[in-house]
Amino acid sequence: MKPIVIAKNLTKSYTKGIRALDNVSLTVNQGKVLVVMGPSGSGKSTLIRTFNGLETFDQGEIDILGIKLDCNHNERKIQRIRKRVGMVFQQFNLFPHLSILENITLAPVNVQKRHRSEAEEYGMYLLGQMGIDSHAKKYPSQLSGGEQQRVAIARALALKPELLLFDEPTSALDPERINEVLDAMRRLAKQGMTMIVVTHEIGFAKDVSDQVLFMDSGKVIETSTPDLFFSNAKHDRSRKFLNQLDKN
Amino acid sequence: MKKRRAIFYQCGICIFVISVIGILINNLTINLIRTDLGFNFSWLFKPASFALAEHPLPYSSSDSYAWALFIGWLNSLKVIISALLLATFLGTLVGFARTGKNSLLGLISAGYITIIRQTPLLLQLMFWYFIGFLGLKENIFIHIKNIFKISNQGIEFYGLTLSSEFSALLFGLGVFTSAYIAEVIRGGILSVPRGQWEAFRSLGLSEQKGLFSIIIPQALPAIIPGLTSQYLNLAKNSTLAIAVGYSDIYAINDTIINQTGRAIECFIILLTSFLLLNLLISNSMEIINKIIIKSRKYN
């Protein structure tokens, strides 16, 4: 099994000594789905944002697709990683002044130097996969949240990434729009995409993930299979968190 | 009851404004009668009989006052437009440097903005004129193969000569306004949500490409109104030309008032010229703004 992400002893502190990441280690193998859970402020977003260089860290090292980053990682390596790793954000972050199709073809045309026609053809294919190809000429503000997030997934897929990072992809959506996004993610997982997903969606984690990682105060509290984690979590802190989620 | 009180107040304000205007007009007529000048513009067509150091169109001292004023207006327009271009260019550079990732460049541009915004424009004009240009040696300061020359005679560039007065005013106004424009641009860039930066970065786009394709188009609607008011300020500040002896419309008006005593007429001409000039600037910017809004197909 080929490891895609290996993180070793990642530590990041803020100025007041608060640790956003405290000695975090993890491995994600090819074709696997890792779900990261934890209360807000536990460092889960910070963690996955270090994997494409949006956050720096103070100690430890990361190996992503064979590219090694340490705490003084340089821009060039990060640039190489970003070309091979896609990211989907909580707030979609689509470019409002570009049409849906332009949002998707921007990176292939400018970063991979592909022909516009070829990029558009592939973009339309991806929009078809997401069930939103009829919106290609529209602008982000004309779409619902769920549709926008599916465009964001298509945009992340346009560079044919080997790893996808999801930072709470359904937290900004209306409840009835959540499933259309989760379904798209389920299909990706089935196609063998390697994914790291920060989410509170227990159903998704149970069905799709191979591994669940639970964080609190920047520390990894436990890592286990979803079956074990949701039926019989080892730590008090994890059980407390799951109880709280159930109540909501 | 409330409505009646509102009407009462409004009538009061009207009476007050009308009486102030009345007093002013009364003063004016009394003074005009006393100086035996009357109010007319026929003097405009008499020979001006003063020389102008700079004139983009042919001019001699036997030409009329009207022609001298027109030359002044052209001189103003010339320095305003060139300073506007210089200020926009410098301001954009400094604004980008201020928001960019490079902390040394950020620090330098922050220092530039602070020093320039914290000192009076008049002082800066004096600096550019007396220290910047007149302070140079008579023999040439920078001289590159007859292409580019800076000396106390001004700037020479491919046969195009700029007097030291014009150059000092150009740099003074341009640099002064650029510091404000840099802040307008910085504000515009900061108005774009952080998520937009993260989105283009995570797609592997370079900082430059992201700035020009993603950030600037979204920052423009916030930049244009601020830019317009800086352009208008620049146009009005150009009247400080008199301090370095550049013959702009204000300086020429001043000379004419001294010669003829026609202060009222001259001020009316001056006000009208600036009103026209600034209407030209703000309307052009409004057109640019409309084009940008029209080209946006989103809300």
Coordinates of C-alpha atoms in Angstrom, one line a residue:
Chain A
M1 CA 0.0 0.0 0.0
K2 CA 1.4 3.3 -1.1
P3 CA 1.2 6.1 1.5
I4 CA 0.0 9.4 0.1
V5 CA 0.3 11.5 3.3
I6 CA 2.7 10.8 6.2
A7 CA 2.8 13.5 8.9
K8 CA 5.2 13.1 11.8
N9 CA 5.0 15.0 15.1
L10 CA 3.4 18.2 13.7
T11 CA 3.4 21.0 16.2
K12 CA 2.2 24.6 15.7
S13 CA 1.9 27.1 18.5
Y14 CA 0.4 30.6 18.5
T15 CA 2.0 33.5 20.2
K16 CA 0.3 33.0 23.6
G17 CA 1.6 29.4 23.8
I18 CA -1.7 27.9 22.7
R19 CA -1.0 24.9 20.6
A20 CA -3.1 24.6 17.4
L21 CA -1.3 21.3 16.7
D22 CA 0.4 19.2 19.4
N23 CA 2.6 16.4 18.2
V24 CA 0.2 15.2 15.5
S25 CA 1.2 12.1 13.5
L26 CA -0.9 10.3 10.8
T27 CA -0.6 8.2 7.6
V28 CA -3.1 8.0 4.8
N29 CA -2.7 5.4 2.1
Q30 CA -3.7 5.5 -1.5
G31 CA -7.4 5.2 -2.1
K32 CA -8.3 5.6 1.6
V33 CA -10.6 8.1 3.2
L34 CA -9.6 9.6 6.5
V35 CA -12.3 11.5 8.5
V36 CA -11.1 14.1 11.0
M37 CA -13.5 14.9 13.8
G38 CA -13.3 17.1 16.9
P39 CA -14.9 20.1 18.6
S40 CA -14.3 23.6 17.1
G41 CA -10.9 25.0 17.8
S42 CA -9.4 21.5 18.1
G43 CA -7.0 22.1 15.3
K44 CA -8.6 19.9 12.6
S45 CA -8.8 22.7 10.0
T46 CA -5.3 23.8 10.8
L47 CA -4.1 20.2 10.3
I48 CA -5.5 19.7 6.8
R49 CA -4.5 23.2 5.8
T50 CA -0.8 22.3 6.5
F51 CA -1.1 19.6 3.9
N52 CA -1.2 22.1 1.0
G53 CA 0.8 24.8 2.6
L54 CA -2.0 27.2 3.5
E55 CA -0.7 26.9 7.1
T56 CA 2.9 26.7 8.3
F57 CA 4.0 24.6 11.3
D58 CA 6.8 24.9 13.8
Q59 CA 8.0 21.4 14.3
G60 CA 7.7 18.0 12.6
E61 CA 7.6 17.0 9.0
I62 CA 5.1 16.1 6.3
D63 CA 5.6 13.8 3.3
I64 CA 2.9 14.3 0.6
L65 CA 3.1 12.3 -2.6
G66 CA 6.9 12.0 -1.9
I67 CA 7.4 15.7 -1.5
K68 CA 8.9 16.4 1.9
L69 CA 8.0 19.6 3.9
D70 CA 9.6 20.7 7.1
C71 CA 9.0 23.7 9.2
N72 CA 10.9 25.9 6.8
H73 CA 9.3 24.4 3.7
N74 CA 9.9 26.5 0.6
E75 CA 7.5 27.9 -1.8
R76 CA 8.5 25.7 -4.7
K77 CA 7.7 22.5 -3.0
I78 CA 4.4 23.9 -1.9
Q79 CA 3.6 24.9 -5.4
R80 CA 4.4 21.4 -6.6
I81 CA 2.1 19.9 -4.0
R82 CA -0.7 22.3 -4.8
K83 CA -0.7 21.1 -8.4
R84 CA -1.4 17.5 -7.2
V85 CA -3.7 18.1 -4.2
G86 CA -7.2 19.6 -4.4
M87 CA -9.0 21.4 -1.7
V88 CA -12.7 22.1 -1.0
F89 CA -13.6 24.8 1.6
Q90 CA -16.4 25.4 4.0
Q91 CA -17.4 28.6 2.3
F92 CA -17.0 27.2 -1.3
N93 CA -14.7 30.2 -2.2
L94 CA -15.8 30.1 -5.9
F95 CA -14.6 33.1 -7.9
P96 CA -17.7 35.3 -8.2
H97 CA -16.6 37.2 -11.3
L98 CA -16.0 34.0 -13.3
S99 CA -18.6 31.7 -14.8
I100 CA -19.0 28.2 -13.4
L101 CA -17.0 26.8 -16.4
E102 CA -14.3 29.5 -16.1
N103 CA -13.9 28.7 -12.4
I104 CA -13.1 25.2 -13.4
T105 CA -10.8 25.8 -16.3
L106 CA -8.8 28.6 -14.7
A107 CA -6.2 26.3 -13.1
P108 CA -5.9 23.7 -15.9
V109 CA -5.3 26.5 -18.5
N110 CA -3.0 28.7 -16.3
V111 CA -1.2 26.1 -14.2
Q112 CA -1.0 23.0 -16.4
K113 CA -1.0 25.0 -19.6
R114 CA -3.6 22.9 -21.2
H115 CA -5.6 24.0 -24.3
R116 CA -8.7 25.9 -23.4
S117 CA -10.9 23.7 -25.5
E118 CA -9.5 20.6 -23.9
A119 CA -9.9 22.1 -20.4
E120 CA -13.5 23.1 -21.2
E121 CA -14.3 19.6 -22.4
Y122 CA -13.0 18.0 -19.2
G123 CA -14.7 20.7 -17.2
M124 CA -18.0 19.9 -18.7
Y125 CA -17.4 16.2 -18.1
L126 CA -16.7 17.0 -14.4
L127 CA -19.8 19.2 -14.1
G128 CA -21.8 16.3 -15.7
Q129 CA -20.4 14.0 -13.0
M130 CA -21.6 16.4 -10.4
G131 CA -25.0 16.7 -12.1
I132 CA -24.7 20.5 -12.7
D133 CA -23.6 20.7 -16.4
S134 CA -26.7 22.8 -17.2
H135 CA -25.3 25.6 -15.1
A136 CA -21.9 25.9 -16.9
K137 CA -22.6 29.4 -18.2
K138 CA -24.1 30.8 -15.0
Y139 CA -22.3 32.7 -12.2
P140 CA -21.8 31.4 -8.7
S141 CA -24.3 33.8 -7.1
Q142 CA -27.0 32.2 -9.3
L143 CA -26.5 28.8 -7.8
S144 CA -27.7 27.3 -4.5
G145 CA -25.1 26.5 -1.8
G146 CA -25.2 22.8 -2.5
E147 CA -24.7 23.5 -6.2
Q148 CA -21.8 25.9 -5.5
Q149 CA -20.1 23.3 -3.3
R150 CA -20.4 20.7 -6.1
V151 CA -18.8 23.2 -8.5
A152 CA -16.0 23.7 -5.9
I153 CA -15.5 19.9 -5.9
A154 CA -15.4 19.9 -9.7
R155 CA -12.9 22.8 -9.6
A156 CA -10.7 20.8 -7.2
L157 CA -10.9 17.8 -9.5
A158 CA -9.9 19.7 -12.7
L159 CA -6.2 19.4 -12.0
K160 CA -6.7 15.5 -11.7
P161 CA -5.4 15.5 -8.1
E162 CA -4.1 12.5 -6.3
L163 CA -5.4 13.7 -2.9
L164 CA -8.5 15.7 -2.0
L165 CA -8.8 17.8 1.2
F166 CA -12.3 18.7 2.5
D167 CA -12.5 21.4 5.2
E168 CA -16.0 21.0 6.6
P169 CA -17.6 20.9 3.2
T170 CA -21.2 20.7 4.4
S171 CA -21.1 23.0 7.5
A172 CA -22.3 26.1 5.5
L173 CA -25.2 24.3 3.8
D174 CA -28.9 24.1 4.4
P175 CA -29.8 20.7 5.9
E176 CA -31.7 19.6 2.8
R177 CA -28.7 20.5 0.6
I178 CA -26.1 18.5 2.6
N179 CA -26.9 15.1 1.0
E180 CA -26.3 16.2 -2.6
V181 CA -22.7 17.2 -1.6
L182 CA -22.1 14.1 0.5
D183 CA -23.4 11.9 -2.3
A184 CA -20.9 13.4 -4.7
M185 CA -18.2 12.7 -2.2
R186 CA -19.3 9.1 -1.7
R187 CA -19.0 8.6 -5.5
L188 CA -15.5 10.0 -5.4
A189 CA -14.5 7.6 -2.6
K190 CA -16.0 4.7 -4.5
Q191 CA -13.9 5.7 -7.6
G192 CA -10.8 5.3 -5.4
M193 CA -10.0 8.9 -4.6
T194 CA -7.7 9.4 -1.6
M195 CA -9.5 11.9 0.7
I196 CA -9.0 13.6 4.0
V197 CA -12.3 15.0 5.3
V198 CA -13.0 17.3 8.2
T199 CA -16.6 16.9 9.0
H200 CA -19.3 16.4 11.7
E201 CA -21.4 14.1 9.5
I202 CA -21.4 10.8 11.4
G203 CA -23.4 9.0 8.7
F204 CA -20.8 9.9 6.1
A205 CA -18.0 8.9 8.4
K206 CA -19.6 5.5 9.1
D207 CA -20.3 4.7 5.5
V208 CA -17.3 6.0 3.7
S209 CA -14.3 6.4 5.9
D210 CA -11.5 3.8 6.4
Q211 CA -10.2 5.6 9.4
V212 CA -11.5 8.2 11.9
L213 CA -9.1 10.6 13.7
F214 CA -10.4 12.4 16.8
M215 CA -8.7 15.6 17.9
D216 CA -9.0 18.0 20.8
S217 CA -6.8 21.0 21.8
G218 CA -4.4 20.2 18.9
K219 CA -3.8 16.6 20.1
V220 CA -4.8 13.4 18.4
I221 CA -7.0 11.7 21.1
E222 CA -7.6 8.6 19.1
T223 CA -7.4 7.0 15.7
S224 CA -9.5 4.0 14.9
T225 CA -11.8 2.4 12.4
P226 CA -15.3 4.0 12.1
D227 CA -17.0 0.8 13.4
L228 CA -14.9 0.9 16.6
F229 CA -15.0 4.6 17.0
F230 CA -18.7 5.1 16.8
S231 CA -19.7 2.0 18.7
N232 CA -17.0 1.8 21.3
A233 CA -14.8 4.9 21.5
K234 CA -11.7 4.3 23.8
H235 CA -11.5 7.8 25.3
D236 CA -13.9 9.7 27.5
R237 CA -13.3 12.8 25.5
S238 CA -14.4 11.1 22.3
R239 CA -17.5 9.6 23.9
K240 CA -18.5 12.9 25.3
F241 CA -18.1 14.6 21.9
L242 CA -20.2 11.8 20.2
N243 CA -22.9 12.1 22.8
Q244 CA -23.1 15.8 22.2
L245 CA -23.3 15.3 18.4
D246 CA -26.2 12.8 19.0
K247 CA -28.1 15.2 21.0
N248 CA -28.0 17.8 18.2
Chain B
M1 CA -47.8 69.8 14.9
K2 CA -44.5 68.2 13.9
K3 CA -45.1 69.0 10.3
R4 CA -45.8 72.7 11.1
R5 CA -42.6 72.9 13.1
A6 CA -40.6 71.4 10.2
I7 CA -42.0 74.0 7.8
F8 CA -41.1 76.7 10.3
Y9 CA -37.5 75.6 10.5
Q10 CA -37.2 75.3 6.8
C11 CA -38.5 78.8 6.2
G12 CA -36.0 80.1 8.8
I13 CA -33.1 78.4 7.1
C14 CA -34.2 79.8 3.7
I15 CA -34.5 83.3 5.0
F16 CA -31.0 83.0 6.6
V17 CA -29.3 81.7 3.4
I18 CA -31.0 84.4 1.2
S19 CA -30.0 87.2 3.6
V20 CA -26.3 86.0 3.7
I21 CA -26.2 85.9 -0.1
G22 CA -27.9 89.3 -0.2
I23 CA -25.3 90.8 2.1
L24 CA -22.5 89.4 0.0
I25 CA -24.0 90.8 -3.2
N26 CA -24.5 94.1 -1.6
N27 CA -20.9 94.3 -0.4
L28 CA -19.7 93.4 -3.9
T29 CA -21.7 96.1 -5.6
I30 CA -20.7 98.7 -3.2
N31 CA -17.0 97.8 -3.6
L32 CA -17.2 97.6 -7.3
I33 CA -18.8 101.1 -7.5
R34 CA -16.2 102.4 -5.1
T35 CA -13.3 101.1 -7.1
D36 CA -15.0 102.4 -10.2
L37 CA -14.5 99.1 -12.1
G38 CA -17.9 97.7 -12.8
F39 CA -18.5 94.1 -13.7
N40 CA -17.5 93.2 -17.2
F41 CA -15.3 90.9 -19.2
S42 CA -14.3 93.2 -22.0
W43 CA -10.7 93.6 -20.6
L44 CA -10.2 89.9 -21.5
F45 CA -9.4 90.9 -25.1
K46 CA -6.7 93.5 -24.3
P47 CA -3.1 92.5 -24.6
A48 CA -1.7 90.8 -21.6
S49 CA 1.8 92.3 -21.9
F50 CA 3.4 89.8 -19.7
A51 CA 5.7 86.9 -20.7
L52 CA 5.1 83.2 -20.0
A53 CA 8.0 80.8 -19.5
E54 CA 6.0 77.9 -20.7
H55 CA 3.4 77.7 -23.4
P56 CA 2.3 74.6 -25.2
L57 CA 0.8 76.8 -28.0
P58 CA 2.4 79.9 -29.5
Y59 CA 2.2 82.9 -27.1
S60 CA 3.7 86.4 -26.9
S61 CA 3.1 89.2 -24.6
S62 CA 1.0 91.1 -27.2
D63 CA -1.6 88.3 -27.1
S64 CA -4.8 88.8 -25.1
Y65 CA -5.5 88.1 -21.5
A66 CA -8.0 85.5 -22.7
W67 CA -5.3 83.7 -24.6
A68 CA -3.0 83.8 -21.6
L69 CA -5.7 82.3 -19.4
F70 CA -6.2 79.5 -22.0
I71 CA -2.5 78.8 -22.0
G72 CA -2.6 78.6 -18.3
W73 CA -5.5 76.2 -18.4
L74 CA -3.5 74.0 -20.9
N75 CA -0.5 74.2 -18.6
S76 CA -2.7 73.0 -15.7
L77 CA -4.2 70.3 -17.7
K78 CA -0.7 69.1 -18.8
V79 CA 0.7 68.9 -15.3
I80 CA -2.5 67.4 -13.9
I81 CA -2.7 64.6 -16.5
S82 CA 1.0 63.7 -16.2
A83 CA 1.0 63.8 -12.4
L84 CA -2.2 61.7 -12.4
L85 CA -0.5 59.0 -14.5
L86 CA 2.7 59.1 -12.4
A87 CA 0.6 58.9 -9.1
T88 CA -1.4 56.0 -10.4
F89 CA 1.7 54.1 -11.5
L90 CA 3.6 54.7 -8.2
G91 CA 0.5 54.2 -6.1
T92 CA -0.3 50.9 -7.6
L93 CA 3.3 49.6 -7.1
V94 CA 3.4 50.8 -3.5
G95 CA -0.1 49.5 -2.8
F96 CA 0.8 46.0 -4.1
A97 CA 4.1 46.1 -2.2
R98 CA 2.2 47.1 1.0
T99 CA -0.2 44.1 0.7
G100 CA 2.3 41.6 -0.7
K101 CA 4.0 38.7 1.1
N102 CA 7.5 40.3 1.0
S103 CA 7.9 41.9 4.5
L104 CA 10.9 44.1 3.6
L105 CA 9.0 45.6 0.6
G106 CA 6.0 46.0 2.9
L107 CA 8.0 47.8 5.5
I108 CA 9.6 50.1 2.9
S109 CA 6.2 51.0 1.3
A110 CA 4.7 51.6 4.8
G111 CA 7.5 54.0 5.5
Y112 CA 7.0 55.7 2.2
I113 CA 3.3 56.2 2.8
T114 CA 3.8 57.4 6.4
I115 CA 6.5 60.0 5.5
I116 CA 4.6 61.4 2.5
R117 CA 1.2 61.5 4.1
Q118 CA 2.6 63.1 7.3
T119 CA 4.3 66.1 5.6
P120 CA 2.6 69.1 3.9
L121 CA 2.4 69.1 0.1
L122 CA 3.8 72.7 -0.1
L123 CA 6.9 71.5 1.7
Q124 CA 7.3 68.6 -0.6
L125 CA 7.0 70.8 -3.7
M126 CA 9.7 73.1 -2.3
F127 CA 11.8 70.1 -1.7
W128 CA 11.4 68.8 -5.3
Y129 CA 12.1 72.3 -6.7
F130 CA 14.9 73.7 -4.6
I131 CA 16.6 70.5 -3.5
G132 CA 15.5 68.1 -6.1
F133 CA 16.0 70.1 -9.3
L134 CA 17.6 73.5 -8.7
G135 CA 20.0 71.7 -6.3
L136 CA 21.4 69.8 -9.1
K137 CA 24.6 70.9 -10.8
E138 CA 24.5 73.1 -13.8
N139 CA 26.4 70.5 -15.7
I140 CA 24.5 67.4 -16.2
F141 CA 23.5 65.1 -13.3
I142 CA 22.4 62.1 -15.2
H143 CA 23.2 61.8 -18.8
I144 CA 22.6 58.7 -20.9
K145 CA 23.6 59.0 -24.5
N146 CA 21.4 62.0 -25.4
I147 CA 18.3 59.9 -24.5
F148 CA 17.8 60.8 -20.9
K149 CA 19.2 63.9 -19.1
I150 CA 18.4 65.3 -15.6
S151 CA 20.0 68.6 -14.6
N152 CA 18.9 71.9 -13.0
Q153 CA 17.4 72.7 -16.3
G154 CA 14.8 70.0 -15.8
I155 CA 14.4 66.6 -17.6
E156 CA 15.2 65.9 -21.2
F157 CA 14.0 62.7 -22.7
Y158 CA 14.3 62.0 -26.4
G159 CA 14.1 65.7 -27.4
L160 CA 11.1 66.2 -25.1
T161 CA 12.2 68.8 -22.5
L162 CA 10.4 69.3 -19.2
S163 CA 11.3 72.5 -17.3
S164 CA 12.5 72.1 -13.8
E165 CA 9.4 73.9 -12.6
F166 CA 7.1 71.4 -14.4
S167 CA 9.3 68.5 -13.2
A168 CA 9.2 69.6 -9.6
L169 CA 5.4 70.0 -9.7
L170 CA 5.0 66.7 -11.5
F171 CA 7.1 64.8 -9.0
G172 CA 5.6 66.7 -6.0
L173 CA 2.0 66.1 -7.0
G174 CA 2.6 62.6 -8.3
V175 CA 4.5 61.3 -5.3
F176 CA 2.2 63.0 -2.8
T177 CA -0.9 61.6 -4.4
S178 CA 0.7 58.2 -4.9
A179 CA 0.8 57.6 -1.2
Y180 CA -2.9 58.1 -0.9
I181 CA -3.6 56.0 -4.0
A182 CA -1.5 53.2 -2.5
E183 CA -3.8 53.2 0.6
V184 CA -6.9 53.2 -1.6
I185 CA -5.5 50.2 -3.5
R186 CA -4.6 48.5 -0.3
G187 CA -8.1 49.0 1.0
G188 CA -9.6 47.6 -2.2
I189 CA -7.4 44.5 -2.0
L190 CA -8.2 44.0 1.7
S191 CA -11.9 44.2 0.9
V192 CA -11.6 40.9 -1.0
P193 CA -12.4 37.9 1.3
R194 CA -9.4 35.9 2.5
G195 CA -11.0 32.8 1.1
Q196 CA -10.4 34.0 -2.5
W197 CA -6.6 34.1 -1.8
E198 CA -6.7 30.6 -0.3
A199 CA -8.8 29.3 -3.2
F200 CA -6.4 30.5 -6.0
R201 CA -3.4 29.5 -4.0
S202 CA -4.7 26.0 -3.4
L203 CA -5.2 25.6 -7.1
G204 CA -1.5 26.2 -7.7
L205 CA -1.9 29.6 -9.2
S206 CA 1.1 32.0 -8.7
E207 CA 0.6 35.1 -6.5
Q208 CA 0.9 37.3 -9.5
K209 CA -1.6 35.5 -11.6
G210 CA -4.0 35.3 -8.7
L211 CA -3.6 39.0 -7.9
F212 CA -4.4 40.0 -11.5
S213 CA -7.1 37.4 -12.4
I214 CA -8.9 37.0 -9.1
I215 CA -8.2 39.7 -6.5
I216 CA -7.9 42.9 -8.6
P217 CA -11.2 42.4 -10.6
Q218 CA -13.0 42.0 -7.3
A219 CA -11.2 44.9 -5.7
L220 CA -11.9 47.4 -8.5
P221 CA -15.4 48.4 -7.4
A222 CA -14.0 49.4 -4.0
I223 CA -11.0 51.1 -5.5
I224 CA -12.6 53.4 -8.2
P225 CA -14.5 55.8 -5.9
G226 CA -11.4 56.4 -3.7
L227 CA -9.3 56.8 -6.8
T228 CA -11.7 59.4 -8.2
S229 CA -11.5 61.6 -5.1
Q230 CA -7.7 61.3 -5.1
Y231 CA -7.7 62.5 -8.7
L232 CA -9.9 65.4 -7.9
N233 CA -7.6 66.3 -4.9
L234 CA -4.6 66.2 -7.3
A235 CA -6.3 68.6 -9.7
K236 CA -7.1 71.0 -7.0
N237 CA -3.7 70.7 -5.4
S238 CA -2.1 71.6 -8.7
T239 CA -2.8 75.3 -7.9
L240 CA 0.2 75.1 -5.6
A241 CA 2.2 75.5 -8.8
I242 CA 2.5 79.1 -7.9
A243 CA 5.0 78.1 -5.2
V244 CA 7.5 76.8 -7.7
G245 CA 6.8 79.4 -10.3
Y246 CA 5.0 77.2 -12.8
S247 CA 2.5 79.2 -15.0
D248 CA -0.7 77.3 -14.3
I249 CA -4.1 78.8 -14.5
Y250 CA -4.0 79.9 -10.9
A251 CA -0.6 81.6 -11.2
I252 CA -1.7 83.4 -14.4
N253 CA -5.0 84.5 -12.8
D254 CA -2.9 85.9 -9.9
T255 CA -0.8 88.0 -12.3
I256 CA -3.9 89.3 -14.1
I257 CA -5.6 90.3 -10.8
N258 CA -2.4 92.2 -9.9
Q259 CA -2.4 94.0 -13.3
T260 CA -6.0 94.7 -13.8
G261 CA -7.6 94.6 -10.3
R262 CA -10.4 92.3 -11.8
A263 CA -10.5 90.0 -8.8
I264 CA -14.2 89.1 -9.1
E265 CA -14.1 88.2 -12.8
C266 CA -10.8 86.3 -12.4
F267 CA -12.2 84.3 -9.5
I268 CA -15.3 83.4 -11.5
I269 CA -13.1 82.3 -14.4
L270 CA -10.9 80.3 -12.0
L271 CA -13.8 78.6 -10.3
T272 CA -15.5 77.8 -13.6
S273 CA -12.2 76.3 -15.0
F274 CA -11.8 74.0 -12.0
L275 CA -15.4 73.1 -12.0
L276 CA -15.1 72.1 -15.7
L277 CA -11.8 70.3 -15.1
N278 CA -13.1 68.3 -12.1
L279 CA -16.4 67.5 -13.8
L280 CA -14.3 66.1 -16.7
I281 CA -12.3 63.9 -14.3
S282 CA -15.2 62.7 -12.2
N283 CA -17.4 62.0 -15.2
S284 CA -14.6 60.0 -16.9
M285 CA -14.2 58.0 -13.8
E286 CA -17.9 57.5 -13.6
I287 CA -17.9 56.1 -17.1
I288 CA -15.0 53.8 -16.2
N289 CA -17.0 52.6 -13.2
K290 CA -20.1 52.0 -15.2
I291 CA -18.0 49.9 -17.8
I292 CA -16.6 47.8 -14.9
I293 CA -20.0 47.3 -13.3
K294 CA -21.5 46.4 -16.7
S295 CA -18.8 43.9 -17.5
R296 CA -19.6 42.2 -14.2
K297 CA -22.2 39.6 -15.0
Y298 CA -22.7 38.7 -11.3
N299 CA -24.0 40.6 -8.3

